[in-house]
Tab-separated table of N, CA and C in Angstrom:
chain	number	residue	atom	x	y	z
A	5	UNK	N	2.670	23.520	29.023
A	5	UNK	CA	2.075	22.206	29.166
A	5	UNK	C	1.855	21.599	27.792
A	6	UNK	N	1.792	20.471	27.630
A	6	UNK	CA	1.310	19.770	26.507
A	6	UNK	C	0.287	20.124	26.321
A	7	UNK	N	0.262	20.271	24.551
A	7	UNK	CA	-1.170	20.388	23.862
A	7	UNK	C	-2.268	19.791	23.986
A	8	UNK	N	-2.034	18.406	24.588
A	8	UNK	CA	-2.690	16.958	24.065
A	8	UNK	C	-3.514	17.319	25.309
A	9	UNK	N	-2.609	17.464	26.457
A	9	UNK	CA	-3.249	17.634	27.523
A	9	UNK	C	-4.350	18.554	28.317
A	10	UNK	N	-4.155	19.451	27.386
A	10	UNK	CA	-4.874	21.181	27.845
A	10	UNK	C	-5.965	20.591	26.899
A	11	UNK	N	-5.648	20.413	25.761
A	11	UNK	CA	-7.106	19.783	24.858
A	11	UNK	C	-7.940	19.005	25.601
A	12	UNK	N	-7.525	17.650	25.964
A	12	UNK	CA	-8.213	16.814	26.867
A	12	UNK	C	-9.273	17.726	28.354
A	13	UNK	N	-8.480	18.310	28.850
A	13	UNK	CA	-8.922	19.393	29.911
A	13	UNK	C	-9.884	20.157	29.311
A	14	UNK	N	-9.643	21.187	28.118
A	14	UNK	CA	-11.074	21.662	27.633
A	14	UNK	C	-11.814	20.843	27.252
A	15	UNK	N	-11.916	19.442	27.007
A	15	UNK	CA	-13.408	19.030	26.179
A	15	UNK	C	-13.521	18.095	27.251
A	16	UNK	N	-13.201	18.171	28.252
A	16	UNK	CA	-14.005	17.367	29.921
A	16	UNK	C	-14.786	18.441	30.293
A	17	UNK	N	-14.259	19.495	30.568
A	17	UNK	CA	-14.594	20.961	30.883
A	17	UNK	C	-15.931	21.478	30.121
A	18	UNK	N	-16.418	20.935	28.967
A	18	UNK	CA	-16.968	21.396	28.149
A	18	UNK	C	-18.029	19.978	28.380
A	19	UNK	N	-17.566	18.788	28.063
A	19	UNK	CA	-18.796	17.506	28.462
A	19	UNK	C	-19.398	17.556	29.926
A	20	UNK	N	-18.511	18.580	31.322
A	20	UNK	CA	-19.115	18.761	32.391
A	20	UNK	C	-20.453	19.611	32.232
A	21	UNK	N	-20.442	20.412	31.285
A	21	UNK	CA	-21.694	21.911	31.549
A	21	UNK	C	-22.744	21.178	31.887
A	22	UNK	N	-23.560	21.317	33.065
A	22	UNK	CA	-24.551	21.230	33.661
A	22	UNK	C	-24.688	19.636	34.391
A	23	UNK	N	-23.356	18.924	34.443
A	23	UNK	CA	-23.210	17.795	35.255
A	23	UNK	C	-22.319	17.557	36.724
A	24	UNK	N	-22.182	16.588	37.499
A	24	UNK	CA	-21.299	17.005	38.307
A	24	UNK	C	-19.423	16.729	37.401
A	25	UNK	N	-18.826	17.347	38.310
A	25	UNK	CA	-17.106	16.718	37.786
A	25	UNK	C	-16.769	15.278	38.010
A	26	UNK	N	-17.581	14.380	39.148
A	26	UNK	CA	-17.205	13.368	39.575
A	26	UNK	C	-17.986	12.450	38.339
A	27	UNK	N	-19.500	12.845	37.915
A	27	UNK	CA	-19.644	11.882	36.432
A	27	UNK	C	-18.391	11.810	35.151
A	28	UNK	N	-17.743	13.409	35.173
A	28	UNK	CA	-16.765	13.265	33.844
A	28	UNK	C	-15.648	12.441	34.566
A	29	UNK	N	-15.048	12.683	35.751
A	29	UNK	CA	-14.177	11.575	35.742
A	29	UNK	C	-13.955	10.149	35.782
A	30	UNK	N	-15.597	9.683	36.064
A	30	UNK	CA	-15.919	8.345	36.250
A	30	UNK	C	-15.678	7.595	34.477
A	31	UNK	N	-15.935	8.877	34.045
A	31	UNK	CA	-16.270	8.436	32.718
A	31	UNK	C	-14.885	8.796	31.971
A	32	UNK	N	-13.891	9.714	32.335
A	32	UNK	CA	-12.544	9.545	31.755
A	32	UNK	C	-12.069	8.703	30.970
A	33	UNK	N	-11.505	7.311	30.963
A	33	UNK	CA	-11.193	6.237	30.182
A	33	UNK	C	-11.924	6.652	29.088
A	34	UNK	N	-13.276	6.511	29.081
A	34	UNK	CA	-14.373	6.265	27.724
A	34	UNK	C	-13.662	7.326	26.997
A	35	UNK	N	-13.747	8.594	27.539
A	35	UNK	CA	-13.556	9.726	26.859
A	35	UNK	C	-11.853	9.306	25.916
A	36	UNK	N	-11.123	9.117	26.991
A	36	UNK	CA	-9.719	9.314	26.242
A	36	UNK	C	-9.684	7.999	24.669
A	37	UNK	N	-10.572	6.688	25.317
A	37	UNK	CA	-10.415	6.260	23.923
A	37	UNK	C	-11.262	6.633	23.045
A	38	UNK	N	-12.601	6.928	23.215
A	38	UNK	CA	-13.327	7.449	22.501
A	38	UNK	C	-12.252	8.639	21.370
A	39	UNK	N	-12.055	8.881	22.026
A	39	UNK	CA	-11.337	10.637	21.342
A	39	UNK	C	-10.043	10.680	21.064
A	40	UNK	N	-9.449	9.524	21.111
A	40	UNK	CA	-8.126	9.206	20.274
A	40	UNK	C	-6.864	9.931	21.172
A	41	UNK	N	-7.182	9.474	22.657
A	41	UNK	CA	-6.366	9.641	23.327
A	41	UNK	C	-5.907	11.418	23.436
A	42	UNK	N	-7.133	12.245	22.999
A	42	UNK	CA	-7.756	13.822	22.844
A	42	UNK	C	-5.991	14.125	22.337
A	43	UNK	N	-5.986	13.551	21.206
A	43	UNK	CA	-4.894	14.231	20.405
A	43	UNK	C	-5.949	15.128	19.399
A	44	UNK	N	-5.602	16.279	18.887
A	44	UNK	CA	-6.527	17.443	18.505
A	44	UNK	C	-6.322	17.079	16.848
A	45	UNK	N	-5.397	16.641	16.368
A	45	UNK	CA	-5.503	16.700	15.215
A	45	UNK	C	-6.517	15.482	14.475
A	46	UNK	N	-6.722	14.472	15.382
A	46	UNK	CA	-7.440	13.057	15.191
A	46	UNK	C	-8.630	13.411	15.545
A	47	UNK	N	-9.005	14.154	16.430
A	47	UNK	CA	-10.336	14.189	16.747
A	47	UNK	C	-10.951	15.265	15.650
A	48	UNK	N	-9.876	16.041	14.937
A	48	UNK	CA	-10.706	17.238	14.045
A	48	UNK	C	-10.915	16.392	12.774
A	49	UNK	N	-10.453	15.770	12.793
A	49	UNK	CA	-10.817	14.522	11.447
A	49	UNK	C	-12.183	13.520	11.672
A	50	UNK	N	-13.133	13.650	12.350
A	50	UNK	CA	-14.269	12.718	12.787
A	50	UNK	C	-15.218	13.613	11.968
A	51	UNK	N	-15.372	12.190	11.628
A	51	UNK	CA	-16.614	12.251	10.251
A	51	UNK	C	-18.064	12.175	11.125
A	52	UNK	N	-19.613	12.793	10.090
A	52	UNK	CA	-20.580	12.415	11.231
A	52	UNK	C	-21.177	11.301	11.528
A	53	UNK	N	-20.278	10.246	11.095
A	53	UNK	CA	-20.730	8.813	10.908
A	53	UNK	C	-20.071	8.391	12.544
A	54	UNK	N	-18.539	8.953	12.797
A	54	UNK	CA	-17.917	9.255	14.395
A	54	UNK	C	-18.838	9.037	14.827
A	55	UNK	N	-19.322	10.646	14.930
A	55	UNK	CA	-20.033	10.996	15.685
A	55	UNK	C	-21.063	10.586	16.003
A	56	UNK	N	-21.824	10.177	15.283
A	56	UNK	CA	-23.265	9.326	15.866
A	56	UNK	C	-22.730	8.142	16.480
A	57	UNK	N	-21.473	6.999	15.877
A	57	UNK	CA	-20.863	5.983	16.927
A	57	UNK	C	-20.684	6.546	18.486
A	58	UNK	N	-20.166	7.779	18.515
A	58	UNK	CA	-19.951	8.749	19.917
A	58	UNK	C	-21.619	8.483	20.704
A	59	UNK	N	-22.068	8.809	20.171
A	59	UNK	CA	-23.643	9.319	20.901
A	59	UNK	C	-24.239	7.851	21.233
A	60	UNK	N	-23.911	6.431	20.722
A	60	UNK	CA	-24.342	5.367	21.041
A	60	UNK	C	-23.337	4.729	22.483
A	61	UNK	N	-22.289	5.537	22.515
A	61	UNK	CA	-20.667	4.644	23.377
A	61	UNK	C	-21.525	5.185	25.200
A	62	UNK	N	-21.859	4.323	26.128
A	62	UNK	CA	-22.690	4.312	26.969
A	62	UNK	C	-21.268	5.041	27.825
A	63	UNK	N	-20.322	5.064	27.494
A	63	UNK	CA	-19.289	5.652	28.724
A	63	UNK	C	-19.249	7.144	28.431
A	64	UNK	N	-19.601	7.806	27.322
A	64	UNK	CA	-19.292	8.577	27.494
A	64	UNK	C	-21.359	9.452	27.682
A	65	UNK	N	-20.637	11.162	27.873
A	65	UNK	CA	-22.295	11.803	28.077
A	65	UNK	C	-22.501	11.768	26.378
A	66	UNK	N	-23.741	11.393	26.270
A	66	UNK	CA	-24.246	11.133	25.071
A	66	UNK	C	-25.185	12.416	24.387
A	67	UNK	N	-24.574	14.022	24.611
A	67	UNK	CA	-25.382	14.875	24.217
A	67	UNK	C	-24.544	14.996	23.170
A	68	UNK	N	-25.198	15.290	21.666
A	68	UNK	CA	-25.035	16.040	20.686
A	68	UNK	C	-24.338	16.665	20.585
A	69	UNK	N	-24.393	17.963	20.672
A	69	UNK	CA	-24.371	19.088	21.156
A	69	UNK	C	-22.817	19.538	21.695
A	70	UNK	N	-22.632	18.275	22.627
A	70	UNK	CA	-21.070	18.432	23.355
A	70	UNK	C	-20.318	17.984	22.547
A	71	UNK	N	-20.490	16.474	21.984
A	71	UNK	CA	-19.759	15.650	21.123
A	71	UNK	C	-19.526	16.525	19.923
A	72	UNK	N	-20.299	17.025	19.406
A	72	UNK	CA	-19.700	17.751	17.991
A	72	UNK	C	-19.073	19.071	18.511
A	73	UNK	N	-19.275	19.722	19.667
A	73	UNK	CA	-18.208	20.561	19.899
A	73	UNK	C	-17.404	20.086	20.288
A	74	UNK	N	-16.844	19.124	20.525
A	74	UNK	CA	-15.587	18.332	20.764
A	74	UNK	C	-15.163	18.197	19.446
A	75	UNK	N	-15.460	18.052	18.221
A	75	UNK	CA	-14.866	17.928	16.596
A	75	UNK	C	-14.726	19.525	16.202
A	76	UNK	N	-15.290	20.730	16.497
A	76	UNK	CA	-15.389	21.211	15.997
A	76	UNK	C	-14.043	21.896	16.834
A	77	UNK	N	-14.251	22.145	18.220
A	77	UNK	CA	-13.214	22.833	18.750
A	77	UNK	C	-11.918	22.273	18.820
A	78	UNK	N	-11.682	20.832	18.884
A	78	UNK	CA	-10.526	20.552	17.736
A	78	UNK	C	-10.107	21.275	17.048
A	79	UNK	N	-10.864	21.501	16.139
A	79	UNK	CA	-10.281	22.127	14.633
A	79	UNK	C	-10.163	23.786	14.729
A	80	UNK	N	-10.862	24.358	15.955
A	80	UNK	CA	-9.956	25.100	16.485
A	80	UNK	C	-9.214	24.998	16.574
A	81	UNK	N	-8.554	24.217	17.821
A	81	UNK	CA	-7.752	24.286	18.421
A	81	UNK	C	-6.525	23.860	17.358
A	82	UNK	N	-6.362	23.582	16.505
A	82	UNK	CA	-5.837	22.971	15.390
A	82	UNK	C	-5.177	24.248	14.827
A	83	UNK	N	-6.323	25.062	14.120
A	83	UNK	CA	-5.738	26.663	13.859
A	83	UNK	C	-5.119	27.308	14.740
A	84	UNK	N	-5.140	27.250	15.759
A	84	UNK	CA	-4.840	28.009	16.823
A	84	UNK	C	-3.357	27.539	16.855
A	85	UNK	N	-3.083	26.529	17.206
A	85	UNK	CA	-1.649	26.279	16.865
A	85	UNK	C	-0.703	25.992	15.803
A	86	UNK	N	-1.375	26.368	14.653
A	86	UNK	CA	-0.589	26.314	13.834
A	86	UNK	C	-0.461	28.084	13.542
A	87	UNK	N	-1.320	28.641	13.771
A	87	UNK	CA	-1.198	30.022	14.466
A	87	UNK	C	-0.018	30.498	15.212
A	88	UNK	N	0.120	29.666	16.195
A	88	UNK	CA	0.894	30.489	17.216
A	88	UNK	C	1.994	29.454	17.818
A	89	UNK	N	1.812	28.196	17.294
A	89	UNK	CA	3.286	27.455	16.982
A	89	UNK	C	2.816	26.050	18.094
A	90	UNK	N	1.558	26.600	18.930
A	90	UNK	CA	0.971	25.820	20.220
A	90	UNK	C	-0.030	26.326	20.938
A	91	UNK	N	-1.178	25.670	21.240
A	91	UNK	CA	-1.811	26.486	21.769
A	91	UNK	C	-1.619	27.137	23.642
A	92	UNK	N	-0.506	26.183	23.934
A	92	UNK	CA	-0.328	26.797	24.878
A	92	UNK	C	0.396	28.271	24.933
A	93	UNK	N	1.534	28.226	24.048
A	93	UNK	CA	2.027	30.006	23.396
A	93	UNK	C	0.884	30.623	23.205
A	94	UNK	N	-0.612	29.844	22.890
A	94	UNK	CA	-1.600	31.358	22.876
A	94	UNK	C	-1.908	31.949	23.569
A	95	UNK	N	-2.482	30.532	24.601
A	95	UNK	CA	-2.905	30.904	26.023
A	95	UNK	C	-1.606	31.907	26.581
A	96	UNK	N	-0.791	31.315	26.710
A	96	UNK	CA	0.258	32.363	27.346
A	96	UNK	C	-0.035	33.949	26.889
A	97	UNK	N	-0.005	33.960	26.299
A	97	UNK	CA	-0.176	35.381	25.179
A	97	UNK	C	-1.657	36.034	25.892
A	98	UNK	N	-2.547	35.332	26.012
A	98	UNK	CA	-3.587	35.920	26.923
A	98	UNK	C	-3.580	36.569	28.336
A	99	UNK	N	-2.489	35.216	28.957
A	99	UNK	CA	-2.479	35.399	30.115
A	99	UNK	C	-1.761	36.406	30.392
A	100	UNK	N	-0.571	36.975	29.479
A	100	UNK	CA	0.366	37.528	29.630
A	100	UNK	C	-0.621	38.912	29.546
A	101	UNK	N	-1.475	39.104	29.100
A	101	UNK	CA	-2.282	40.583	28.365
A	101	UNK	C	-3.279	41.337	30.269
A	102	UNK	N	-3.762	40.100	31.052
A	102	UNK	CA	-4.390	40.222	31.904
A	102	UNK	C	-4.212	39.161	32.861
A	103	UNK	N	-3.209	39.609	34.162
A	103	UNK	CA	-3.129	38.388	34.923
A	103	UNK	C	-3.713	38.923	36.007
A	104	UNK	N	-4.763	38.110	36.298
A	104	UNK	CA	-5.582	38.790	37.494
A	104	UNK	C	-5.458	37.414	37.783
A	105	UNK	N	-4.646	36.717	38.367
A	105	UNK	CA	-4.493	35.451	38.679
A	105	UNK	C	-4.736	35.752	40.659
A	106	UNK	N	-4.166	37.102	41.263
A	106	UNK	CA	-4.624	37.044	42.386
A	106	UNK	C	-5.719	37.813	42.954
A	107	UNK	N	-6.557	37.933	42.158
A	107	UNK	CA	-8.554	38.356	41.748
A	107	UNK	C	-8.845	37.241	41.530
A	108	UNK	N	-9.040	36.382	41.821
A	108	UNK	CA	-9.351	35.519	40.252
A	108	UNK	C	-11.421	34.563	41.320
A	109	UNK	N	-10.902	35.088	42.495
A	109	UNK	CA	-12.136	34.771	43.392
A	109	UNK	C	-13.308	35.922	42.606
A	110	UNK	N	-13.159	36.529	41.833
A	110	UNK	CA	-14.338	37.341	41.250
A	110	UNK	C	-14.796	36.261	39.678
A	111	UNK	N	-16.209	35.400	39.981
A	111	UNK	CA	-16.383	34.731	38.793
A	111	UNK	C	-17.254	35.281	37.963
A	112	UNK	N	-17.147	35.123	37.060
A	112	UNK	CA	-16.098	34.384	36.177
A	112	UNK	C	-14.952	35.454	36.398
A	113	UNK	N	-13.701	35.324	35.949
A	113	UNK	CA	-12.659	36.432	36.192
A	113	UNK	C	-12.518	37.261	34.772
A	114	UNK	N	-12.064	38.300	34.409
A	114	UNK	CA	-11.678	39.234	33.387
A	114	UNK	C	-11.104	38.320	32.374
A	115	UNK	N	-9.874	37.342	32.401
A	115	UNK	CA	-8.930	36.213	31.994
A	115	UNK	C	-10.567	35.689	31.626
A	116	UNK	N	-10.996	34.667	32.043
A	116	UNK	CA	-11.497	33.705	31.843
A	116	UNK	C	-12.591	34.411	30.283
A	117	UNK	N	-13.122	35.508	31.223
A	117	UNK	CA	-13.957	36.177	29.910
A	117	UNK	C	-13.263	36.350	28.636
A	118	UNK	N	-12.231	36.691	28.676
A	118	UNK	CA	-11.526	37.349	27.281
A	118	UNK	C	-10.871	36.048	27.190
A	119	UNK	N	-10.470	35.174	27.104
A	119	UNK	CA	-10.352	33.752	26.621
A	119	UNK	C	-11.676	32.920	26.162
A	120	UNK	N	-12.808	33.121	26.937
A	120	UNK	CA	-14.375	32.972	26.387
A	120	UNK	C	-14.236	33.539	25.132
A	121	UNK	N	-14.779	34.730	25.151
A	121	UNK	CA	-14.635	35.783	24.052
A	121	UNK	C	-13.896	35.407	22.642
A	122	UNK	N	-12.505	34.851	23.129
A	122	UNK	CA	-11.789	34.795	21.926
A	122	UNK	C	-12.045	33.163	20.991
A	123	UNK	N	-12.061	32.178	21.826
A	123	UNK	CA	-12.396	30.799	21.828
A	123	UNK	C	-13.815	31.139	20.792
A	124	UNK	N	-14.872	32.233	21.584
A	124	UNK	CA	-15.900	31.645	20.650
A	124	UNK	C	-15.967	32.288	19.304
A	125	UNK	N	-15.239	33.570	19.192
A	125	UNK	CA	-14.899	34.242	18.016
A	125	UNK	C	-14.579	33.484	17.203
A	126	UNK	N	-13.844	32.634	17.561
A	126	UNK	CA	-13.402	31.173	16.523
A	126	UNK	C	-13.639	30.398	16.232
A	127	UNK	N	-15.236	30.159	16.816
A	127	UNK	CA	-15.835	29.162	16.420
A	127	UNK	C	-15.843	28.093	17.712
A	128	UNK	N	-15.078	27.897	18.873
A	128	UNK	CA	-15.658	27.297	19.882
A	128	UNK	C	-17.149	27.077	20.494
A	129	UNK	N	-17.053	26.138	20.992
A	129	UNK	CA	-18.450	26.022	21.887
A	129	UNK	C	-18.557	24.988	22.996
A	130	UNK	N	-19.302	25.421	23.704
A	130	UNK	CA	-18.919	25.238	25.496
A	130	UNK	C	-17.760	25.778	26.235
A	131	UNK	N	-17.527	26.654	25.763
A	131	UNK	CA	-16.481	27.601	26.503
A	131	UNK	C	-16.438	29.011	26.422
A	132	UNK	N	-17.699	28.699	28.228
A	132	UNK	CA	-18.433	30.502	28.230
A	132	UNK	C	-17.898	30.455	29.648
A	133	UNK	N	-17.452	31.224	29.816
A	133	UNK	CA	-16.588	32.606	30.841
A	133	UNK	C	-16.364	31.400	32.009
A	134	UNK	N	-18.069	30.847	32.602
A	134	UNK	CA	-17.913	29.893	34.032
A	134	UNK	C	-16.368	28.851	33.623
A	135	UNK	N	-16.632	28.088	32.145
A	135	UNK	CA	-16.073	26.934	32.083
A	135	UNK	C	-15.082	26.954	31.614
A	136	UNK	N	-14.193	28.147	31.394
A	136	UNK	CA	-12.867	28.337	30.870
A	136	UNK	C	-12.352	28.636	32.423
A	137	UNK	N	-12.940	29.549	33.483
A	137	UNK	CA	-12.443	29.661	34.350
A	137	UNK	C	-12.190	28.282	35.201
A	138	UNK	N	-13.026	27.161	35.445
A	138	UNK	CA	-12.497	26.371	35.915
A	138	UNK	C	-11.821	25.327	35.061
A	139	UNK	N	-11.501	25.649	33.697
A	139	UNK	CA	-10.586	24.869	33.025
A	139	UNK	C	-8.903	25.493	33.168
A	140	UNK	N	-9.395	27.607	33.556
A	140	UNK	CA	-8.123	27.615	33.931
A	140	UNK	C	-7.544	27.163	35.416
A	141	UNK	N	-8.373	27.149	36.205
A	141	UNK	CA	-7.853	26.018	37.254
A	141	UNK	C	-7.618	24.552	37.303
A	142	UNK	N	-8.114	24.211	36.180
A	142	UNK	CA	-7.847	22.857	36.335
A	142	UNK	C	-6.194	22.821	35.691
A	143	UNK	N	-5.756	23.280	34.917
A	143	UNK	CA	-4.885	23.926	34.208
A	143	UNK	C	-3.158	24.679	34.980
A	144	UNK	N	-3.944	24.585	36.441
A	144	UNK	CA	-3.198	25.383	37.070
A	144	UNK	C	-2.913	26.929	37.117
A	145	UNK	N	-3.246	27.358	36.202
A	145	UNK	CA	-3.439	28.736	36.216
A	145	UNK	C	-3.767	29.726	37.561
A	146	UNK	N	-5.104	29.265	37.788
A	146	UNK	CA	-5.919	29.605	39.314
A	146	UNK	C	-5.770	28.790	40.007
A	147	UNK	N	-5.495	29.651	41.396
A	147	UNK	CA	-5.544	28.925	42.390
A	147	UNK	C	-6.537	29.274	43.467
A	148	UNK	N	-7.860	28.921	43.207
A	148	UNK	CA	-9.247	29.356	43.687
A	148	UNK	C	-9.362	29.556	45.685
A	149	UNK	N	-9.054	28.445	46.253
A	149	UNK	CA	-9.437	27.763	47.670
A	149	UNK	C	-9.118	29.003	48.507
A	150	UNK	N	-9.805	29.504	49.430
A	150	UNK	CA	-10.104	30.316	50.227
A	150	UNK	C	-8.657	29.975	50.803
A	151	UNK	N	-7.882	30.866	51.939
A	151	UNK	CA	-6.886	30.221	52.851
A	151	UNK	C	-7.513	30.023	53.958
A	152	UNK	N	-8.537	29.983	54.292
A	152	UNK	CA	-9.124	28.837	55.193
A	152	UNK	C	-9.082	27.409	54.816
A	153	UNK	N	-9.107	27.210	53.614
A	153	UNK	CA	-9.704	26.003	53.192
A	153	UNK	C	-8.089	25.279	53.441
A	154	UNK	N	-8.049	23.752	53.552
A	154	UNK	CA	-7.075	22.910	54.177
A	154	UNK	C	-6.207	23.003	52.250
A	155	UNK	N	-6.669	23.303	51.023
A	155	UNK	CA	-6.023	22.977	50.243
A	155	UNK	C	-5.608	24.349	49.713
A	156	UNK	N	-5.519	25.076	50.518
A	156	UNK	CA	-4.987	26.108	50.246
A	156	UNK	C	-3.625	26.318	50.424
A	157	UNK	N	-3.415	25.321	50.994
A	157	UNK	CA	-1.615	25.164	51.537
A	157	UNK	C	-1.338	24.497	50.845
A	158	UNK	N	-1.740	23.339	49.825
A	158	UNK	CA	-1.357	22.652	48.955
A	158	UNK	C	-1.072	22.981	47.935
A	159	UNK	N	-2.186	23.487	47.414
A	159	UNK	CA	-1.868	24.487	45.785
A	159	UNK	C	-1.335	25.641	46.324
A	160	UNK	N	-0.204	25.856	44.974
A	160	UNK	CA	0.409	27.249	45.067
A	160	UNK	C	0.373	27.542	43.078
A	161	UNK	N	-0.270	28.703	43.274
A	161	UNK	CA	-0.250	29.122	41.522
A	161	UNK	C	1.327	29.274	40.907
A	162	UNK	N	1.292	28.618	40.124
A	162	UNK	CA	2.885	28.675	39.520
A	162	UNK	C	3.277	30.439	38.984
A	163	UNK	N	4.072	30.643	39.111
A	163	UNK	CA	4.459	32.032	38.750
A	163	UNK	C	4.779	31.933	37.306
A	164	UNK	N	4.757	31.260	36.675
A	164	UNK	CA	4.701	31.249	35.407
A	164	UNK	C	3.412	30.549	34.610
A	165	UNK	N	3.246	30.977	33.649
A	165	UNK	CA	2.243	30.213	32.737
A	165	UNK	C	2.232	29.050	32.199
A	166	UNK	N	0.732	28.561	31.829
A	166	UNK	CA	1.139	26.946	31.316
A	166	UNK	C	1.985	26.867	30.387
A	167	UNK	N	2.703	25.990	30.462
A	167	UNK	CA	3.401	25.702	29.022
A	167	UNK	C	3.044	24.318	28.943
């Protein structure tokens, strides 16, 4: 998958902690211009002069806290692919180490932890075990829904990893 895109996905994922999903998507637009269309290399360049403009912009959630881990995990995510050529080749590289993709109803899952784990080794933040796991579903990775559930026939987990 695109970089731009998995980026965007973690720092919604990360402005959700302790809100519903339907506020971050209401608020989508704000976010994507706010954040330079969550290209990773533009957002790791925000000065804290940004950032306090961020914390005044009424569309987006106005915590601290999230907003500068949105600059900071950038610049993760920044190393990370110049690391490994993309950060989706990293992720792959994870996924490839532990695919409990059909476990994955045990939360947080093994995956999700050791992608936690590694994210915060590096300096991430807002991405603890709950919120990587549903970033790897949002991601496609997991495919959560009970087969009772009506969208269980809809989603099917790709047999391959994001790219």
């Amino acid at each position: 998958q695109d970089d731009c895109i998995l980026f965007e996905q973690l720092i919604l994922e990360g402005a959700q902690a302790g809100l519903s999903w339907l506020t971050i998507l209401k608020k989508r637009p704000h976010y994507r211009k706010a954040f330079a269309q969550f290209v990773p290399q533009k957002v790791a360049r925000f000065k804290p002069k940004k950032i306090d403009e961020l914390l005044k912009n009424k569309g987006l959630v106005r915590h601290r806290g999230k907003i500068e881990s949105a600059v900071r995990n950038a610049q993760v995510f920044n190393d990370i692919q110049k690391e490994f050529g993309s950060f989706s080749r990293w992720l792959d590289t994870l996924i490839k180490t532990i695919d409990d993709r059909r476990t994955s109803l045990n939360l947080p899952s093994v995956l999700s932890k050791k992608i936690s784990r590694e994210l915060k080794r590096r300096g991430m933040k807002f991405v603890g075990p709950t919120i990587i796991h549903a970033y790897l579903q949002a991601i496609g990775v997991y495919q959560d829904h009970l087969p009772e559930c009506w969208k269980f026939r809809q989603k099917k987990v790709s047999s391959r990893s994001p790219r």
